[in-house]
PDB file of C-alpha atoms in Angstrom:
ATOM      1  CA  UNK A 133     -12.145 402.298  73.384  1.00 65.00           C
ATOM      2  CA  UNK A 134     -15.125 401.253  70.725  1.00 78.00           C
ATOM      3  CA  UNK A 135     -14.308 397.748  70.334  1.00 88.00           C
ATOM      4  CA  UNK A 136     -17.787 397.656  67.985  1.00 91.00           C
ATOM      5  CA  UNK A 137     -18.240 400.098  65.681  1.00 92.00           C
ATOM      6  CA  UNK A 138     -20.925 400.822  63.493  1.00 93.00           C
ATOM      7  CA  UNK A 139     -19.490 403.374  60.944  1.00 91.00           C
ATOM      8  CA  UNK A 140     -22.563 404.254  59.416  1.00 93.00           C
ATOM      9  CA  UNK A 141     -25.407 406.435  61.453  1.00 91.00           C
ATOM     10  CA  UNK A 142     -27.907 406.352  59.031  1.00 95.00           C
ATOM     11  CA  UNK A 143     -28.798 404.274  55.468  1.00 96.00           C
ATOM     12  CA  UNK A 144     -32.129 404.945  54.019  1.00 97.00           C
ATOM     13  CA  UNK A 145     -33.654 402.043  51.188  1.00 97.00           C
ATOM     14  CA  UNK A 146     -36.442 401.697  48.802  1.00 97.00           C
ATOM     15  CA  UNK A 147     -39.010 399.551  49.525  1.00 97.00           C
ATOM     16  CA  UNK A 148     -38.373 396.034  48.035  1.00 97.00           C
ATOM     17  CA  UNK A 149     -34.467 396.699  47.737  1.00 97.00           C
ATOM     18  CA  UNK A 150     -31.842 394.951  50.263  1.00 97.00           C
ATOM     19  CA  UNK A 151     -30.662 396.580  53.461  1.00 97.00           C
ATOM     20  CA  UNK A 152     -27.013 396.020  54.643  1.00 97.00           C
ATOM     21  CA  UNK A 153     -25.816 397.294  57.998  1.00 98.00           C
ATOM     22  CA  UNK A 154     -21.883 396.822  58.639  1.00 97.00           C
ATOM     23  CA  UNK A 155     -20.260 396.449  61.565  1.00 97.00           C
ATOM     24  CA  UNK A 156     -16.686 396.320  62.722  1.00 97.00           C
ATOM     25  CA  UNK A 157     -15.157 395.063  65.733  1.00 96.00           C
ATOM     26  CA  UNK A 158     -11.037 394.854  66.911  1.00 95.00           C
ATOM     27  CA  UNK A 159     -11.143 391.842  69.186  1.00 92.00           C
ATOM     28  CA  UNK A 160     -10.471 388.622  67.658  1.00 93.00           C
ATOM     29  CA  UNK A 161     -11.040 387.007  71.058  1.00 92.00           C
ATOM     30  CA  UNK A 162     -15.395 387.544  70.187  1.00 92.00           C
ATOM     31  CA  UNK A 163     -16.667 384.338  69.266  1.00 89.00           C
ATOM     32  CA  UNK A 164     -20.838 384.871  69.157  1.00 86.00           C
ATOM     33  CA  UNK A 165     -22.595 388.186  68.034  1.00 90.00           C
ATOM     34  CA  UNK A 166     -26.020 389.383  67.991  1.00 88.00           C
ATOM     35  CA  UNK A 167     -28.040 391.869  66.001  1.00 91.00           C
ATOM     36  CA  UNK A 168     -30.888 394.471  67.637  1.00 88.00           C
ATOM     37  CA  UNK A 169     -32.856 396.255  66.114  1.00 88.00           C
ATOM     38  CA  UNK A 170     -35.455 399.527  68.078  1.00 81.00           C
ATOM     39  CA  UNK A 171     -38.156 401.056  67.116  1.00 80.00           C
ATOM     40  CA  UNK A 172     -38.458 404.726  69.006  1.00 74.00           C
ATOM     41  CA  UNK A 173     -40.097 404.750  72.650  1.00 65.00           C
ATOM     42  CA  UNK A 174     -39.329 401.001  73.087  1.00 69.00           C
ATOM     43  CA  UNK A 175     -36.633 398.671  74.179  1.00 67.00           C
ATOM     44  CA  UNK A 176     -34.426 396.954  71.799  1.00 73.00           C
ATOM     45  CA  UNK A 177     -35.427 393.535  70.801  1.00 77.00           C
ATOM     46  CA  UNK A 178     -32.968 390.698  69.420  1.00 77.00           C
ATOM     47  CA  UNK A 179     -33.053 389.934  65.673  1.00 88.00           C
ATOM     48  CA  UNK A 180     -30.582 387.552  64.877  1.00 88.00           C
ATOM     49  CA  UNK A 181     -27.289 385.815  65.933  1.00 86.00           C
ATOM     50  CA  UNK A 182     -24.418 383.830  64.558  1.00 90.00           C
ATOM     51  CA  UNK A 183     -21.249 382.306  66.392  1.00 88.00           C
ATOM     52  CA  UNK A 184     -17.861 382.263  65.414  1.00 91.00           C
ATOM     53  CA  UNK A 185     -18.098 378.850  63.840  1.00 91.00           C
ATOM     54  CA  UNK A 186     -20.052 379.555  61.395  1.00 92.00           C
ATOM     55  CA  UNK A 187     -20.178 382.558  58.331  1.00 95.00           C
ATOM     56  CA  UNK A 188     -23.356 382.623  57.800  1.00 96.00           C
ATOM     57  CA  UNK A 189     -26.728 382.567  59.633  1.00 94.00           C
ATOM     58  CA  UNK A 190     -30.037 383.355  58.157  1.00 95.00           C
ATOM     59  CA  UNK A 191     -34.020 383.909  59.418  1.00 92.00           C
ATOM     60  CA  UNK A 192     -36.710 384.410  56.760  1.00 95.00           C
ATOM     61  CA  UNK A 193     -35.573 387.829  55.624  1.00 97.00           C
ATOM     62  CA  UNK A 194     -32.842 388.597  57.482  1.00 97.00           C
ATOM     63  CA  UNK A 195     -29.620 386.955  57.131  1.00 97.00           C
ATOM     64  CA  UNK A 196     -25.746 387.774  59.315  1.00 97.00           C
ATOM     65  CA  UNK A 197     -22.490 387.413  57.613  1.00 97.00           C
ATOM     66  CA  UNK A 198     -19.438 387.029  59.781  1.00 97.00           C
ATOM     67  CA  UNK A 199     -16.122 387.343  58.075  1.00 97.00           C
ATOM     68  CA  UNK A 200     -13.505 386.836  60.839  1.00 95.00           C
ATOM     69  CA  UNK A 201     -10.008 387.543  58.973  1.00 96.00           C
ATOM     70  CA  UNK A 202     -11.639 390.426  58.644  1.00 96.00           C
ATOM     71  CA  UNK A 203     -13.317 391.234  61.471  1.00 97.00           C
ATOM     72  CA  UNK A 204     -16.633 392.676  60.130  1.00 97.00           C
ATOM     73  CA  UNK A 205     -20.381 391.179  60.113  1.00 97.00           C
ATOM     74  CA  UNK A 206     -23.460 392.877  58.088  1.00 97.00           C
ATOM     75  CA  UNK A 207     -27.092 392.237  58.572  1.00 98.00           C
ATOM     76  CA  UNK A 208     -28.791 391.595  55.136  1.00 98.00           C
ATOM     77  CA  UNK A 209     -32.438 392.116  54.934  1.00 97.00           C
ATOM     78  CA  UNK A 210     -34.236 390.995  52.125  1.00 97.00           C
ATOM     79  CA  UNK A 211     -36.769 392.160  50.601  1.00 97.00           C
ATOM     80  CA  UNK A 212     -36.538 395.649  53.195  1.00 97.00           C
ATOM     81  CA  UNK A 213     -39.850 396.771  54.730  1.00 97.00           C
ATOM     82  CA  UNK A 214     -41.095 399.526  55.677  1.00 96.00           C
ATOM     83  CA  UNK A 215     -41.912 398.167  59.429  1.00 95.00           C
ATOM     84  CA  UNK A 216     -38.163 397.651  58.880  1.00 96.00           C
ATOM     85  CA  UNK A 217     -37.406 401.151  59.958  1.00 96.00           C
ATOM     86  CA  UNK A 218     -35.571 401.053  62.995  1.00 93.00           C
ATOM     87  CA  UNK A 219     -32.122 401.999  64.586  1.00 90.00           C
ATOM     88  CA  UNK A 220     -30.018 398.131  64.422  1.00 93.00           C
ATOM     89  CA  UNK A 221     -27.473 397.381  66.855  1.00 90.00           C
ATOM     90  CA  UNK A 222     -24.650 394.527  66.268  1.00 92.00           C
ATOM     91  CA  UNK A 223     -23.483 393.354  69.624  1.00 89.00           C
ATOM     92  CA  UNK A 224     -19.642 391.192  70.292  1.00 89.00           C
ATOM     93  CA  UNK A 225     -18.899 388.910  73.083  1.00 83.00           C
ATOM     94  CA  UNK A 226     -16.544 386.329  74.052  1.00 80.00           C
ATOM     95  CA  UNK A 227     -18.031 382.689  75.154  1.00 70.00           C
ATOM     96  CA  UNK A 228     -21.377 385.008  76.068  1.00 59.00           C
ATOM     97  CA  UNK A 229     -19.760 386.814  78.708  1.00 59.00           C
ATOM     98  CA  UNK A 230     -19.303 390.865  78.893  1.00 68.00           C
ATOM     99  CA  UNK A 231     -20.726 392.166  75.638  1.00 73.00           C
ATOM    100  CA  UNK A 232     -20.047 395.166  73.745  1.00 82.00           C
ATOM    101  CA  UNK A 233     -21.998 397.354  71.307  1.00 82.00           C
ATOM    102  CA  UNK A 234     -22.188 399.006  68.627  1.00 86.00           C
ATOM    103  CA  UNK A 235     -23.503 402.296  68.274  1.00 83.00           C
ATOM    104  CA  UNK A 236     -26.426 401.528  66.025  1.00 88.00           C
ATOM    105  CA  UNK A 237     -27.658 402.148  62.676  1.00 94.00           C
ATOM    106  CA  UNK A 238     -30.422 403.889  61.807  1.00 93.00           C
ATOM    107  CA  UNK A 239     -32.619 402.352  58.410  1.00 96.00           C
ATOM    108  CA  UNK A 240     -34.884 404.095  56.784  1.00 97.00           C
ATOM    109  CA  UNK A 241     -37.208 401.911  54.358  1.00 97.00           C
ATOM    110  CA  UNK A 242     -38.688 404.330  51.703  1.00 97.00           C
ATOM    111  CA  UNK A 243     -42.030 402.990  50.410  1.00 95.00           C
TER     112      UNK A 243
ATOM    113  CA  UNK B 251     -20.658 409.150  72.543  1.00 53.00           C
ATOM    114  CA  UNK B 252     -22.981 408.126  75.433  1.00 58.00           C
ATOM    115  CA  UNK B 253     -22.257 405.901  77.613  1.00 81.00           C
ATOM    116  CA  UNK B 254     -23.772 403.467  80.029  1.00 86.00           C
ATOM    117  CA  UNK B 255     -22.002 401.968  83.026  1.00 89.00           C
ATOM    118  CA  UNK B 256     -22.811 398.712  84.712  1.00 91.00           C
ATOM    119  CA  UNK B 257     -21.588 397.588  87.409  1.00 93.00           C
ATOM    120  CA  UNK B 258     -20.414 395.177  88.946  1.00 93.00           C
ATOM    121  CA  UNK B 259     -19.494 392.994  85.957  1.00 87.00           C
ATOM    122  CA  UNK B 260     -19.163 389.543  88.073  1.00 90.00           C
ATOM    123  CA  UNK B 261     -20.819 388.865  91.191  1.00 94.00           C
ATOM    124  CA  UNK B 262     -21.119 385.501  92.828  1.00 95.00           C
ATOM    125  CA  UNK B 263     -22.958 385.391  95.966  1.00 95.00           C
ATOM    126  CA  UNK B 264     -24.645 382.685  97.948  1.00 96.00           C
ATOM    127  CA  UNK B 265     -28.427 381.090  97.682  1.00 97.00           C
ATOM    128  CA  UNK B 266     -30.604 382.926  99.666  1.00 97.00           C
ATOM    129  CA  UNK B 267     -28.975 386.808  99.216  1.00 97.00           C
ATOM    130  CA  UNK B 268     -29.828 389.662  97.179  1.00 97.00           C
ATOM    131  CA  UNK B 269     -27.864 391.236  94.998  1.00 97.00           C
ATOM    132  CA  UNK B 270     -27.476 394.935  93.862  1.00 97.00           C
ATOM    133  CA  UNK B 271     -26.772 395.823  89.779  1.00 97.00           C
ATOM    134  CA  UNK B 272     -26.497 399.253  89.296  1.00 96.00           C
ATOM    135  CA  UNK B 273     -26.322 401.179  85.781  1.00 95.00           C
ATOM    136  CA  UNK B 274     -25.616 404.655  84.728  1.00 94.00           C
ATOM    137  CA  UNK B 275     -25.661 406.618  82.452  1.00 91.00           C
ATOM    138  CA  UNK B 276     -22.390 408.990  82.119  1.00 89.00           C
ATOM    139  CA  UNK B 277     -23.423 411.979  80.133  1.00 85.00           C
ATOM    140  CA  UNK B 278     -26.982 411.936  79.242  1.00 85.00           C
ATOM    141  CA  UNK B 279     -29.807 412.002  81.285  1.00 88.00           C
ATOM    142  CA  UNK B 280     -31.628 408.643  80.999  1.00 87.00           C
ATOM    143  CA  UNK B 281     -35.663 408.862  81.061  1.00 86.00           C
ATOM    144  CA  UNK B 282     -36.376 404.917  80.361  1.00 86.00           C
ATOM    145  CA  UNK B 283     -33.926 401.826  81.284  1.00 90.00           C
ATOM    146  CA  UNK B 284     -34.412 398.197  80.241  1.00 89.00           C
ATOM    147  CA  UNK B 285     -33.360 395.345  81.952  1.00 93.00           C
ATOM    148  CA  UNK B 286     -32.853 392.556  79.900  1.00 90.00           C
ATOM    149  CA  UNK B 287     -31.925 388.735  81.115  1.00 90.00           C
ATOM    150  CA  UNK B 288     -29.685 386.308  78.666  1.00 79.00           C
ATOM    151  CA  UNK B 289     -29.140 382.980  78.650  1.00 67.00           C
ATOM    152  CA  UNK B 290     -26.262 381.363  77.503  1.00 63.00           C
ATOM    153  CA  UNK B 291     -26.358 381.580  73.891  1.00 58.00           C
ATOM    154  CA  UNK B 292     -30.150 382.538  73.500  1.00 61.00           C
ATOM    155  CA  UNK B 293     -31.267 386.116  73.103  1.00 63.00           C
ATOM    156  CA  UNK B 294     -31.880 388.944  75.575  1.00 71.00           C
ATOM    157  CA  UNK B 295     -35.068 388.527  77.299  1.00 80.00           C
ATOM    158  CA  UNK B 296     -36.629 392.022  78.162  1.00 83.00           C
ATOM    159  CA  UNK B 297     -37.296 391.975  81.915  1.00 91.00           C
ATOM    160  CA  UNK B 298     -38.879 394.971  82.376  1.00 91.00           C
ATOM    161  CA  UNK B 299     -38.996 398.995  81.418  1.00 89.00           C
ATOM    162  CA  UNK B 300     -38.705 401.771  84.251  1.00 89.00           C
ATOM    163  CA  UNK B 301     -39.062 405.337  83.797  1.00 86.00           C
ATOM    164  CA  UNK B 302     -37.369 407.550  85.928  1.00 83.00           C
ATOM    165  CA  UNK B 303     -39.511 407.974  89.348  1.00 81.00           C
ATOM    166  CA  UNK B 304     -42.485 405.850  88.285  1.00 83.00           C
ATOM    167  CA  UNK B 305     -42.763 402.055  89.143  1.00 87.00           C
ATOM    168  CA  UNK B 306     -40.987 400.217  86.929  1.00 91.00           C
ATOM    169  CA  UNK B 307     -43.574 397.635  83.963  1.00 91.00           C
ATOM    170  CA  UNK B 308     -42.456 394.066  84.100  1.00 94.00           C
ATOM    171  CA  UNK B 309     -43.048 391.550  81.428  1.00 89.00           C
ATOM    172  CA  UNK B 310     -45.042 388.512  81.668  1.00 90.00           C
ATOM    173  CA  UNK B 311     -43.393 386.156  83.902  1.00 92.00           C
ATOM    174  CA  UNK B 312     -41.399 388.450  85.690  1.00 94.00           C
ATOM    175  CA  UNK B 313     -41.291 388.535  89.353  1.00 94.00           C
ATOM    176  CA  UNK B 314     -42.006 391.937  90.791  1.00 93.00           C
ATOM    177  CA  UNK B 315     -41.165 391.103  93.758  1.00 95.00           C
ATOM    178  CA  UNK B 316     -38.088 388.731  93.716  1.00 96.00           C
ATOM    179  CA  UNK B 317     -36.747 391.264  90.840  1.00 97.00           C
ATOM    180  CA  UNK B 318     -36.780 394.543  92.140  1.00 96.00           C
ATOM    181  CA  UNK B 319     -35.896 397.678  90.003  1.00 94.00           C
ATOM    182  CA  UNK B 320     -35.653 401.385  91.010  1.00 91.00           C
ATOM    183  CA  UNK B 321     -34.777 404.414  88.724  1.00 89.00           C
ATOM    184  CA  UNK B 322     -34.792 406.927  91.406  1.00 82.00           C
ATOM    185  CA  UNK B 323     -32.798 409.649  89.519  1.00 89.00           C
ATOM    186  CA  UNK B 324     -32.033 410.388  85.747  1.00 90.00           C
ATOM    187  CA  UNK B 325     -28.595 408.708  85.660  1.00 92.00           C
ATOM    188  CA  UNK B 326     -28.997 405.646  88.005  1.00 93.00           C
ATOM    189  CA  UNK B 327     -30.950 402.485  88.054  1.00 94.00           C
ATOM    190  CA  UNK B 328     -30.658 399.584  90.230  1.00 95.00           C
ATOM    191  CA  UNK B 329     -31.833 396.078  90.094  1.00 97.00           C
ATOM    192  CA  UNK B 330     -31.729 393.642  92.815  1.00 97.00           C
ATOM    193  CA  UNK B 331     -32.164 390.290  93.348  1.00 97.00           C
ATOM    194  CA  UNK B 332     -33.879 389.154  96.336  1.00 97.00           C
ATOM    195  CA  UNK B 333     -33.113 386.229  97.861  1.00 96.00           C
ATOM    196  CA  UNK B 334     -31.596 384.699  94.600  1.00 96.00           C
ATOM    197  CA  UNK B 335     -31.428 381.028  93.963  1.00 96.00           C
ATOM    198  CA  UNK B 336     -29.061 379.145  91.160  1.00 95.00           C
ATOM    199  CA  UNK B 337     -31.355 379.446  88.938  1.00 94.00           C
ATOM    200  CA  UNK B 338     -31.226 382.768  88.862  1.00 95.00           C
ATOM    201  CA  UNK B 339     -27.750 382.603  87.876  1.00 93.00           C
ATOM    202  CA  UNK B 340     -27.297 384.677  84.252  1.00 89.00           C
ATOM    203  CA  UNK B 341     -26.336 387.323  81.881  1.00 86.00           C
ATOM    204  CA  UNK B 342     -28.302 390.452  83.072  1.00 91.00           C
ATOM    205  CA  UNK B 343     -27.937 393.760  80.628  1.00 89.00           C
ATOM    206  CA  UNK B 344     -29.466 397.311  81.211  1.00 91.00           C
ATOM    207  CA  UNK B 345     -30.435 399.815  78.735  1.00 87.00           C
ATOM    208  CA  UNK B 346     -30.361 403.408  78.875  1.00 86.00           C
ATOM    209  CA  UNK B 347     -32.559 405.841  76.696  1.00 81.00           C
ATOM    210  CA  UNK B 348     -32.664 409.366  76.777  1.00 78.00           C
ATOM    211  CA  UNK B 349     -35.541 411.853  75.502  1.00 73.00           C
ATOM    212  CA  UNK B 350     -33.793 412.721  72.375  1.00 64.00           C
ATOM    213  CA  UNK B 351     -31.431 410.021  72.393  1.00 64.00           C
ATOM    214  CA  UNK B 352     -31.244 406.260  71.136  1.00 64.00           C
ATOM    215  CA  UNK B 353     -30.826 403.512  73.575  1.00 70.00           C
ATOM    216  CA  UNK B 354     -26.941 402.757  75.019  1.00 78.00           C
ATOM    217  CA  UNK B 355     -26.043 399.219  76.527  1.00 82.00           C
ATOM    218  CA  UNK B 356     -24.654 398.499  79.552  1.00 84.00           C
ATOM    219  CA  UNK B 357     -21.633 395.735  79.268  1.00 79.00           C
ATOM    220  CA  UNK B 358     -23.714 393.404  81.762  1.00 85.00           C
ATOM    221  CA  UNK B 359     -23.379 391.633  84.893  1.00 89.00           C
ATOM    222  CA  UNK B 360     -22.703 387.963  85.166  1.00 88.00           C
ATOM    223  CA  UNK B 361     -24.375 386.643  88.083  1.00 93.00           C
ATOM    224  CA  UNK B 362     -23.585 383.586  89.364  1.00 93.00           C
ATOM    225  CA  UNK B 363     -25.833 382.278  92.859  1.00 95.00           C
ATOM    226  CA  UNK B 364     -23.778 379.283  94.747  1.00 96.00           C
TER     227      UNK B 364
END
């Protein structure tokens, strides 16, 4: 059972334009969530996180909405890159124990 | 889709002990694994890489020998923790990557060293 669900495989973006990967999740126990993002032949490296307290968390470019009633998050990044190309996962746990994933996005920046 | 079983998911065991994590992957042959180390609310800390039957690259910092990891076939990888001490106590995730595939997460292992 895919508690975290990425819905959408692939998203490709111009150069300059704003990325948004969604993701979904069915447990309205998770309370902190994480972003990844991998770059082929190499591990995945963190991004960005946000906990249930807040809506809203942002780093330089990249920023994570939460909306809980809703149970979805998106990564917004801003301006997109082309380094940016990478497959992003959005990660779910509760109080930072067992954590589930999503089945990644792959962006394509277009320069 | 793929998936990538860790187990055990809680393990408490006493100072001075080693513990075993293993993680599989289920349907797809798995050529590299990462094992990543959280923290309580910090990010995953990437531990070290192993490809299957080569020694496995840690990252700076990393004990070798008080973490050891073994990817002896293409659908298991173990790492243990040699005599483990509190501090050792955390969140510890593996990874599993295939040749044509992207990389599936384990759920993790809580360890906790009394």
């Amino acid at each position: 059972d895919q508690q975290v669900k990425q819905n959408s495989p692939s998203l490709s973006v111009q150069e300059g334009r704003i990325s948004i990967l969604n993701c979904d999740y069915t447990n309205s126990m998770f309370d902190y969530f994480l972003w990844y993002k991998k770059y082929p032949a190499e591990g995945p490296t963190f991004l960005i996180s946000i906990s249930s307290i807040k809506d809203k968390n942002e780093d330089g470019r990249f920023t994570v909405f939460l909306n809980k009633s809703a149970k979805h998050l998106s990564l917004h990044i801003v301006p997109s890159q082309p380094g940016d190309s990478a497959v992003y996962f959005c990660a779910a746990s509760r109080s930072g124990n067992q954590f589930y994933f999503g089945t990644g996005t792959s962006l394509t920046v277009i320069p | 889709g793929a998936v990538v079983s860790q187990h055990p998911s809680r393990v408490i065991c006493k100072s001075g002990t080693s513990v075993k994590i293993e993680c599989r992957s289920l349907d797809f042959q798995a050529t590299t694994m990462f094992w990543y180390r959280q923290f309580p609310k910090q990010s995953l800390m990437l531990m070290a890489t192993s490809n299957e039957g080569s020694k496995a690259t840690y990252e700076q910092g990393v004990e070798k020998d008080k973490f050891l990891i073994n990817h002896a076939s293409l659908t298991l990888s173990t790492l243990t923790v040699t005599s483990a001490h509190p501090e050792d106590s955390s969140f510890y995730i593996c990874s599993a990557s295939g040749a044509n595939t992207e990389a599936f997460f384990g759920q993790g292992t809580r360890l906790t060293v009394v």
